[in-house]
Coordinates of C-alpha atoms in Angstrom, one line a residue:
V1 CA 0.0 0.0 0.0
Q2 CA 1.4 3.4 -1.0
L3 CA 0.0 6.9 -0.8
Q4 CA 2.0 9.7 -2.3
A5 CA 1.1 13.2 -1.5
S6 CA 2.4 16.1 -3.6
G7 CA 1.7 19.7 -4.5
G8 CA 2.8 21.5 -1.4
G9 CA 4.9 24.6 -1.5
L10 CA 5.2 28.3 -0.6
V11 CA 2.3 30.5 -1.4
Q12 CA 1.3 34.0 -0.5
P13 CA -1.9 34.6 1.6
G14 CA -4.9 34.5 -0.6
G15 CA -3.2 32.2 -3.1
S16 CA -4.1 28.7 -4.1
L17 CA -2.5 25.3 -4.2
R18 CA -3.7 21.9 -5.3
L19 CA -2.5 18.8 -3.5
S20 CA -2.6 15.4 -5.0
C21 CA -2.6 12.0 -3.3
A22 CA -1.7 9.1 -5.7
A23 CA -2.5 5.6 -4.4
S24 CA -1.2 2.2 -5.4
G25 CA -1.1 -1.3 -4.1
F26 CA -4.7 -1.6 -3.0
A27 CA -8.3 -1.4 -4.2
F28 CA -8.5 2.4 -4.1
D29 CA -12.3 2.6 -4.6
E30 CA -12.9 0.5 -1.5
F31 CA -11.5 3.1 0.8
E32 CA -12.4 6.5 2.0
I33 CA -9.6 9.1 1.8
G34 CA -8.9 11.7 4.4
W35 CA -6.7 14.8 4.3
F36 CA -5.0 15.7 7.6
R37 CA -2.6 18.4 8.6
Q38 CA -0.2 19.1 11.4
A39 CA 1.0 22.6 12.0
P40 CA 4.2 23.2 14.0
G41 CA 3.6 22.6 17.7
K42 CA 0.0 21.5 17.1
V43 CA -1.8 18.3 17.0
L44 CA -2.9 16.5 13.9
E45 CA -6.3 17.6 12.6
G46 CA -8.7 16.3 10.0
V47 CA -9.1 18.6 7.1
S48 CA -11.4 16.7 4.8
C49 CA -12.7 13.3 4.0
I50 CA -14.2 11.9 0.8
S51 CA -16.2 8.7 0.5
R52 CA -15.4 5.8 -1.8
W53 CA -17.4 7.3 -4.7
G54 CA -17.2 10.9 -3.7
D55 CA -20.9 11.2 -2.7
S56 CA -20.2 12.1 0.9
I57 CA -17.7 14.8 1.8
S58 CA -16.7 16.4 5.1
Y59 CA -14.6 19.5 5.8
L60 CA -13.1 21.1 8.9
D61 CA -15.1 24.2 9.7
S62 CA -12.2 26.5 9.1
V63 CA -11.7 25.4 5.5
K64 CA -15.3 25.2 4.4
G65 CA -15.8 27.4 1.3
R66 CA -12.1 27.5 0.6
F67 CA -11.0 23.9 0.2
T68 CA -12.5 21.4 -2.2
V69 CA -11.8 17.7 -2.2
S70 CA -12.3 15.4 -5.1
R71 CA -11.3 12.0 -6.3
D72 CA -10.7 10.2 -9.6
N73 CA -11.0 6.5 -9.1
T74 CA -9.8 5.9 -12.7
K75 CA -6.5 7.4 -11.7
D76 CA -6.4 6.2 -8.1
T77 CA -5.9 9.9 -7.0
V78 CA -7.5 12.3 -4.6
Y79 CA -7.1 16.0 -4.9
L80 CA -7.4 18.9 -2.4
Q81 CA -7.9 22.2 -4.0
M82 CA -7.0 24.9 -1.5
N83 CA -8.1 28.5 -2.3
S84 CA -7.9 31.7 -0.3
L85 CA -5.1 30.3 1.7
K86 CA -4.3 31.8 5.1
P87 CA -1.1 31.7 7.2
E88 CA -2.9 29.5 9.6
D89 CA -3.2 26.9 6.9
T90 CA 0.5 26.4 7.1
A91 CA 1.2 22.8 8.0
V92 CA 2.4 19.4 6.7
Y93 CA -0.6 17.8 4.9
Y94 CA -1.1 14.1 4.8
C95 CA -3.5 11.9 2.9
A96 CA -4.7 8.6 4.4
A97 CA -6.9 5.7 3.4
G98 CA -9.3 3.8 5.6
T99 CA -12.8 2.6 6.3
P100 CA -13.8 4.8 9.2
I101 CA -17.1 4.5 11.0
I102 CA -19.2 7.7 11.0
S103 CA -17.7 9.0 14.3
E104 CA -14.2 8.5 12.9
I105 CA -14.6 10.4 9.6
M106 CA -12.3 13.2 10.5
K107 CA -10.2 11.4 13.0
S108 CA -6.8 9.8 12.4
S109 CA -8.0 6.6 14.2
G110 CA -10.2 5.8 11.3
F111 CA -7.5 5.6 8.7
G112 CA -4.9 2.8 8.6
Y113 CA -2.8 3.7 5.6
W114 CA -0.9 6.9 5.5
G115 CA 1.3 8.7 3.0
Q116 CA 4.3 10.9 3.6
G117 CA 3.4 14.6 4.1
T118 CA 3.7 17.5 1.9
L119 CA 4.5 20.9 3.4
V120 CA 2.3 23.9 2.7
T121 CA 3.6 27.3 3.8
V122 CA 1.4 30.3 3.5
S123 CA 3.5 33.4 4.0
S124 CA 4.2 36.8 2.5

């Protein structure tokens, strides 16, 4: 099982980035995919989660209206489009695959497979 996150970088406040999470080695469409982030000195938090077929999506309140998650099961890839970025969005972003129960949708405990992180820095 491999999850490869990419697309991070340095962006000015108000800018945009698109993160990608490419999966391999497992049946991608049998798993929900979550995006998590960890800012320096802070705990890991769930940013977004998308169901197997993309028909159910959840977002962290602070990113609603700015971030959009999507998946392409033909490419085994999930995307996180991040617009109107703020300095507080600065963090290492991780993607993870799992089969969480409803109460675990935005919790790391619901996801068993993790990729390496990609650093997003929002700064002028």
